[in-house]
CSV table of C-alpha atoms in Angstrom, one decimal:
chain,number,residue,atom,x,y,z
B,1,MET,CA,0.0,0.0,0.0
B,2,PRO,CA,1.5,3.4,-0.9
B,3,ARG,CA,2.5,5.6,2.0
B,4,VAL,CA,0.0,8.4,2.8
B,5,ARG,CA,1.4,11.8,2.4
B,6,ARG,CA,1.8,13.6,5.7
B,7,SER,CA,0.6,17.2,5.8
B,8,GLU,CA,2.7,19.8,7.5
B,9,THR,CA,0.3,19.7,10.4
B,10,ASP,CA,0.5,15.9,10.7
B,11,GLN,CA,4.3,16.0,10.6
B,12,GLN,CA,4.4,18.6,13.4
B,13,LEU,CA,2.1,16.5,15.5
B,14,VAL,CA,4.1,13.3,15.1
B,15,ASP,CA,7.3,15.2,15.8
B,16,GLU,CA,5.8,16.7,18.9
B,17,HIS,CA,4.1,13.6,20.4
B,18,GLY,CA,6.2,10.7,19.2
B,19,PRO,CA,5.7,7.3,17.6
B,20,ASP,CA,2.6,6.4,19.7
B,21,PHE,CA,0.7,9.3,18.2
B,22,SER,CA,-2.2,7.9,16.1
B,23,GLU,CA,-2.3,9.8,12.8
B,24,ALA,CA,-5.4,7.9,11.6
B,25,LEU,CA,-7.4,8.9,14.7
B,26,ALA,CA,-6.2,12.5,14.5
B,27,ARG,CA,-7.3,12.7,10.9
B,28,GLY,CA,-10.7,11.3,11.7
B,29,LEU,CA,-11.2,13.9,14.4
B,30,ARG,CA,-10.0,16.6,12.0
B,31,VAL,CA,-12.6,15.5,9.5
B,32,ILE,CA,-15.4,15.7,12.1
B,33,SER,CA,-14.2,19.1,13.2
B,34,ALA,CA,-14.2,20.3,9.6
B,35,PHE,CA,-18.0,20.5,9.7
B,36,GLY,CA,-19.7,23.6,11.2
B,37,ALA,CA,-22.3,26.3,10.9
B,38,GLU,CA,-20.8,27.5,7.6
B,39,ARG,CA,-20.0,24.0,6.4
B,40,ARG,CA,-23.0,21.8,7.2
B,41,LEU,CA,-22.9,19.9,3.9
B,42,MET,CA,-19.6,19.2,2.1
B,43,THR,CA,-18.3,17.1,-0.8
B,44,LEU,CA,-15.3,14.9,-0.4
B,45,ALA,CA,-13.2,17.6,-2.2
B,46,ASP,CA,-14.5,20.2,0.2
B,47,VAL,CA,-13.5,18.2,3.3
B,48,ALA,CA,-10.1,17.4,1.8
B,49,ARG,CA,-9.4,21.1,1.2
B,50,VAL,CA,-10.5,22.1,4.7
B,51,VAL,CA,-8.4,19.5,6.5
B,52,ASP,CA,-5.5,19.7,4.0
B,53,LEU,CA,-5.3,15.9,3.4
B,54,PRO,CA,-5.3,13.8,0.2
B,55,ARG,CA,-8.7,12.8,-1.1
B,56,ALA,CA,-8.0,9.1,-0.7
B,57,THR,CA,-7.2,9.7,3.0
B,58,VAL,CA,-10.3,11.7,3.6
B,59,ARG,CA,-12.4,9.1,1.6
B,60,ARG,CA,-11.3,6.4,4.1
B,61,ALA,CA,-12.0,8.6,7.1
B,62,LEU,CA,-15.5,9.5,5.8
B,63,TYR,CA,-16.3,5.9,4.9
B,64,THR,CA,-15.3,4.8,8.4
B,65,LEU,CA,-17.3,7.5,10.1
B,66,ASP,CA,-20.3,6.6,7.9
B,67,CYS,CA,-20.0,3.0,8.9
B,68,LEU,CA,-19.9,4.0,12.5
B,69,GLY,CA,-22.9,6.3,12.1
B,70,TYR,CA,-21.2,9.6,12.7
B,71,VAL,CA,-21.6,10.8,9.1
B,72,ARG,CA,-24.2,10.3,6.4
B,73,SER,CA,-24.1,10.9,2.7
B,74,ASP,CA,-26.4,11.1,-0.3
B,75,GLY,CA,-23.6,9.9,-2.5
B,76,ARG,CA,-22.1,13.3,-3.0
B,77,LEU,CA,-22.6,15.5,0.0
B,78,PHE,CA,-21.6,14.5,3.5
B,79,GLN,CA,-23.0,15.8,6.8
B,80,LEU,CA,-22.6,14.9,10.5
B,81,THR,CA,-25.3,12.9,12.3
B,82,PRO,CA,-26.7,13.4,15.8
B,83,LYS,CA,-24.5,10.5,16.9
B,84,VAL,CA,-21.6,13.0,17.1
B,85,LEU,CA,-23.4,14.4,20.1
B,86,SER,CA,-22.6,11.2,22.0
B,87,LEU,CA,-19.0,12.4,22.1
B,88,ALA,CA,-20.0,15.6,23.9
B,89,THR,CA,-22.4,13.6,26.1
B,90,ALA,CA,-19.6,11.3,27.2
B,91,TYR,CA,-17.5,14.4,28.3
B,92,LEU,CA,-20.4,15.9,30.2
B,93,ALA,CA,-21.4,12.7,31.9
B,94,SER,CA,-17.8,12.0,33.0
B,95,ASN,CA,-17.1,15.6,34.1
B,96,SER,CA,-18.6,16.6,37.4
B,97,LEU,CA,-17.5,20.2,36.7
B,98,SER,CA,-20.2,20.5,34.0
B,99,ALA,CA,-23.0,19.3,36.3
B,100,THR,CA,-22.0,21.7,39.0
B,101,LEU,CA,-21.7,24.6,36.6
B,102,GLN,CA,-25.1,23.8,35.0
B,103,GLN,CA,-26.9,24.1,38.3
B,104,THR,CA,-25.1,27.4,39.0
B,105,VAL,CA,-25.8,29.0,35.6
B,106,GLU,CA,-29.5,28.1,35.9
B,107,GLN,CA,-29.7,29.8,39.3
B,108,ILE,CA,-27.9,32.9,38.0
B,109,SER,CA,-30.1,33.0,34.9
B,110,ALA,CA,-33.2,32.8,37.0
B,111,GLN,CA,-32.0,35.6,39.4
B,112,LEU,CA,-30.9,38.0,36.6
B,113,ASN,CA,-33.6,36.9,34.1
B,114,GLU,CA,-30.8,36.8,31.4
B,115,ALA,CA,-28.7,34.2,29.6
B,116,CYS,CA,-25.8,32.8,31.7
B,117,SER,CA,-23.0,30.5,30.6
B,118,ALA,CA,-19.8,28.8,31.7
B,119,ALA,CA,-16.9,28.1,29.4
B,120,ILE,CA,-13.3,26.8,29.3
B,121,LEU,CA,-10.4,27.7,27.1
B,122,ASP,CA,-9.7,25.2,24.4
B,123,GLY,CA,-6.8,26.3,22.1
B,124,ASP,CA,-7.6,29.7,20.8
B,125,ASP,CA,-11.4,29.4,21.4
B,126,ILE,CA,-13.7,29.1,24.3
B,127,VAL,CA,-16.1,26.2,24.6
B,128,PHE,CA,-19.4,26.5,26.4
B,129,ILE,CA,-19.8,23.7,29.0
B,130,ALA,CA,-22.9,25.0,30.7
B,131,ARG,CA,-25.7,27.3,29.5
B,132,ALA,CA,-29.1,28.6,30.7
B,133,GLY,CA,-31.4,31.4,29.9
B,134,PRO,CA,-35.0,32.6,30.0
B,135,THR,CA,-37.4,32.1,27.2
B,136,ARG,CA,-36.4,35.5,25.8
B,137,MET,CA,-32.8,34.9,24.7
B,138,LEU,CA,-30.4,36.3,22.2
B,139,GLY,CA,-28.0,34.2,20.2
B,140,VAL,CA,-30.1,31.3,18.9
B,141,GLY,CA,-27.9,28.2,18.4
B,142,VAL,CA,-25.5,29.1,21.3
B,143,ASP,CA,-25.5,26.0,23.5
B,144,VAL,CA,-23.2,23.5,25.2
B,145,GLY,CA,-20.3,22.7,22.9
B,146,TYR,CA,-20.5,26.0,21.0
B,147,ARG,CA,-17.2,27.7,20.3
B,148,ILE,CA,-16.3,31.3,19.8
B,149,PRO,CA,-12.9,33.0,19.5
B,150,ALA,CA,-11.4,33.8,22.9
B,151,TYR,CA,-10.1,37.3,21.9
B,152,CYS,CA,-13.5,38.9,21.4
B,153,SER,CA,-15.5,37.3,24.2
B,154,SER,CA,-15.8,38.3,27.9
B,155,MET,CA,-15.2,34.7,29.1
B,156,GLY,CA,-12.3,34.4,26.7
B,157,ARG,CA,-10.5,37.4,28.0
B,158,VAL,CA,-11.0,36.3,31.6
B,159,LEU,CA,-9.6,32.9,30.8
B,160,LEU,CA,-6.7,34.4,28.8
B,161,GLY,CA,-6.0,36.5,31.9
B,162,GLY,CA,-5.1,33.2,33.7
B,163,LEU,CA,-2.2,32.5,31.3
B,164,ASP,CA,1.3,33.5,32.2
B,165,GLU,CA,2.9,36.3,30.1
B,166,LYS,CA,4.8,33.9,27.9
B,167,ASP,CA,1.7,31.9,27.0
B,168,LEU,CA,-0.3,35.0,26.5
B,169,ALA,CA,2.3,36.5,24.2
B,170,ALA,CA,2.3,33.3,22.2
B,171,PHE,CA,-1.4,33.4,21.9
B,172,LEU,CA,-1.4,37.0,20.7
B,173,ASP,CA,1.4,36.2,18.2
B,174,ARG,CA,-0.5,33.2,16.9
B,175,ILE,CA,-4.0,34.5,16.3
B,176,ARG,CA,-5.3,36.5,13.4
B,177,PRO,CA,-8.1,38.7,14.9
B,178,GLU,CA,-11.0,39.4,12.6
B,179,PRO,CA,-13.6,42.2,13.1
B,180,LEU,CA,-16.7,40.1,13.7
B,181,THR,CA,-18.6,43.4,14.3
B,182,PRO,CA,-17.6,47.0,13.9
B,183,HIS,CA,-16.8,47.0,17.6
B,184,THR,CA,-14.4,44.0,17.7
B,185,LEU,CA,-11.0,44.8,19.1
B,186,VAL,CA,-8.4,43.4,16.7
B,187,ASP,CA,-5.2,45.3,17.6
B,188,ARG,CA,-2.9,42.9,19.5
B,189,ALA,CA,-1.5,45.6,21.8
B,190,ALA,CA,-4.9,46.8,22.7
B,191,LEU,CA,-6.1,43.2,23.3
B,192,GLN,CA,-3.1,42.6,25.6
B,193,ALA,CA,-3.9,45.8,27.5
B,194,ALA,CA,-7.6,44.8,27.8
B,195,ILE,CA,-6.7,41.4,29.2
B,196,HIS,CA,-4.3,42.9,31.7
B,197,ARG,CA,-6.9,45.4,32.8
B,198,ASP,CA,-9.6,42.7,33.2
B,199,ARG,CA,-7.1,40.5,35.2
B,200,GLU,CA,-6.6,43.4,37.6
B,201,ARG,CA,-10.2,44.4,38.1
B,202,GLY,CA,-11.5,40.8,38.3
B,203,TYR,CA,-14.0,40.8,35.4
B,204,SER,CA,-14.3,41.4,31.7
B,205,LEU,CA,-17.0,43.4,30.0
B,206,VAL,CA,-17.2,42.9,26.2
B,207,ASP,CA,-19.6,45.2,24.4
B,208,GLN,CA,-20.9,44.0,21.0
B,209,GLU,CA,-17.6,42.7,19.9
B,210,ALA,CA,-18.7,39.1,19.1
B,211,GLU,CA,-22.3,40.0,18.2
B,212,VAL,CA,-23.9,43.3,17.4
B,213,GLY,CA,-26.5,44.3,20.0
B,214,TYR,CA,-25.2,41.9,22.7
B,215,ARG,CA,-22.9,42.7,25.6
B,216,SER,CA,-21.7,40.4,28.4
B,217,LEU,CA,-19.8,40.4,31.6
B,218,ALA,CA,-17.6,37.5,32.8
B,219,VAL,CA,-15.7,36.6,35.9
B,220,PRO,CA,-13.0,33.9,36.6
B,221,VAL,CA,-13.7,30.8,38.7
B,222,ARG,CA,-10.5,29.9,40.6
B,223,ARG,CA,-9.8,26.7,42.4
B,224,TYR,CA,-8.0,26.4,45.7
B,225,ASP,CA,-4.5,27.2,44.3
B,226,GLY,CA,-5.7,30.3,42.5
B,227,ARG,CA,-5.6,28.8,39.0
B,228,ILE,CA,-8.5,29.8,36.8
B,229,VAL,CA,-10.5,26.7,35.9
B,230,CYS,CA,-13.4,28.2,33.9
B,231,ALA,CA,-15.3,31.5,33.5
B,232,LEU,CA,-18.9,32.5,34.2
B,233,ASN,CA,-20.8,35.2,32.3
B,234,ALA,CA,-24.1,36.8,31.9
B,235,GLY,CA,-25.2,38.6,28.8
B,236,ALA,CA,-28.0,40.9,27.7
B,237,ASN,CA,-29.4,42.9,24.8
B,238,ALA,CA,-27.4,46.1,24.6
B,239,ASP,CA,-30.6,48.2,24.1
B,240,ARG,CA,-32.1,46.8,27.3
B,241,VAL,CA,-29.2,46.7,29.8
B,242,ALA,CA,-26.7,49.6,30.0
B,243,VAL,CA,-23.0,49.0,30.7
B,244,ASP,CA,-23.2,50.7,34.2
B,245,ARG,CA,-26.1,48.5,35.2
B,246,MET,CA,-24.3,45.4,34.0
B,247,VAL,CA,-21.3,46.2,36.3
B,248,GLU,CA,-23.5,47.2,39.2
B,249,SER,CA,-26.0,44.3,39.0
B,250,PHE,CA,-24.4,41.4,37.1
B,251,PHE,CA,-20.9,41.6,38.5
B,252,PRO,CA,-21.7,41.0,42.2
B,253,VAL,CA,-24.0,38.0,41.4
B,254,LEU,CA,-21.3,36.4,39.2
B,255,ARG,CA,-18.5,37.2,41.6
B,256,ASP,CA,-20.4,35.6,44.6
B,257,ALA,CA,-21.2,32.5,42.5
B,258,ALA,CA,-17.6,32.1,41.5
B,259,THR,CA,-16.5,32.4,45.1
B,260,VAL,CA,-18.9,29.6,46.1
B,261,LEU,CA,-17.8,27.4,43.1
B,262,GLY,CA,-14.1,27.8,43.7
B,263,PRO,CA,-13.7,25.3,46.5
B,264,GLN,CA,-15.6,22.7,44.5
B,265,MET,CA,-13.2,22.9,41.5
B,266,ILE,CA,-10.4,20.3,41.1
């Protein structure tokens, strides 16, 4: 059988992790991750282009995922199936942090009558691991497992504030900030200053940088040794909740909840 060409990404991963690293598994996960809100349906060629792998390699990965029930196809277009959710369910079921946070965000949401979330840092994004909100909510489609860039989100900036200066500098050098809205902060020096400011004051308030018309405030949740484990936030329609009110009303509720959660974190 001919040797499969390694992409630059694959070669870097093998060099970094050694001979026990499973390229086949990594490629399969990359294929799953290639699908998203903007790429719900893709051809084989589309997937190969996104993951930067030969078509033959991607064909085998898609065939395997199809056999296992994670992907389906009409013969030309591929899409994920609900079975992919079982991967997230396994994480949530095995992680007591998610269950604890879900109860907390539900309580905060009921108290503030606004959407409340908890997230962790995963690479250059944040991932929602708990989410609750009233019937009236902004951001349809935002739920557990949803990802957004860390640089333009209140929870992201709180979590980035937990990095040491070397890792924060590496993050800022690595990312390519895009203006998701006219308000998005994309200058790296300004982002660094905002993260430092938020670290000092104990919260981050992001005003319409990720979504026009939506602002949110986040606080860090620290475990016993001071390390930030996750972030909590509450958000609201910018026309309905002013910045001053958000600081005065939302911050104390989130801060108190984070203080209670801290000793429960591991």
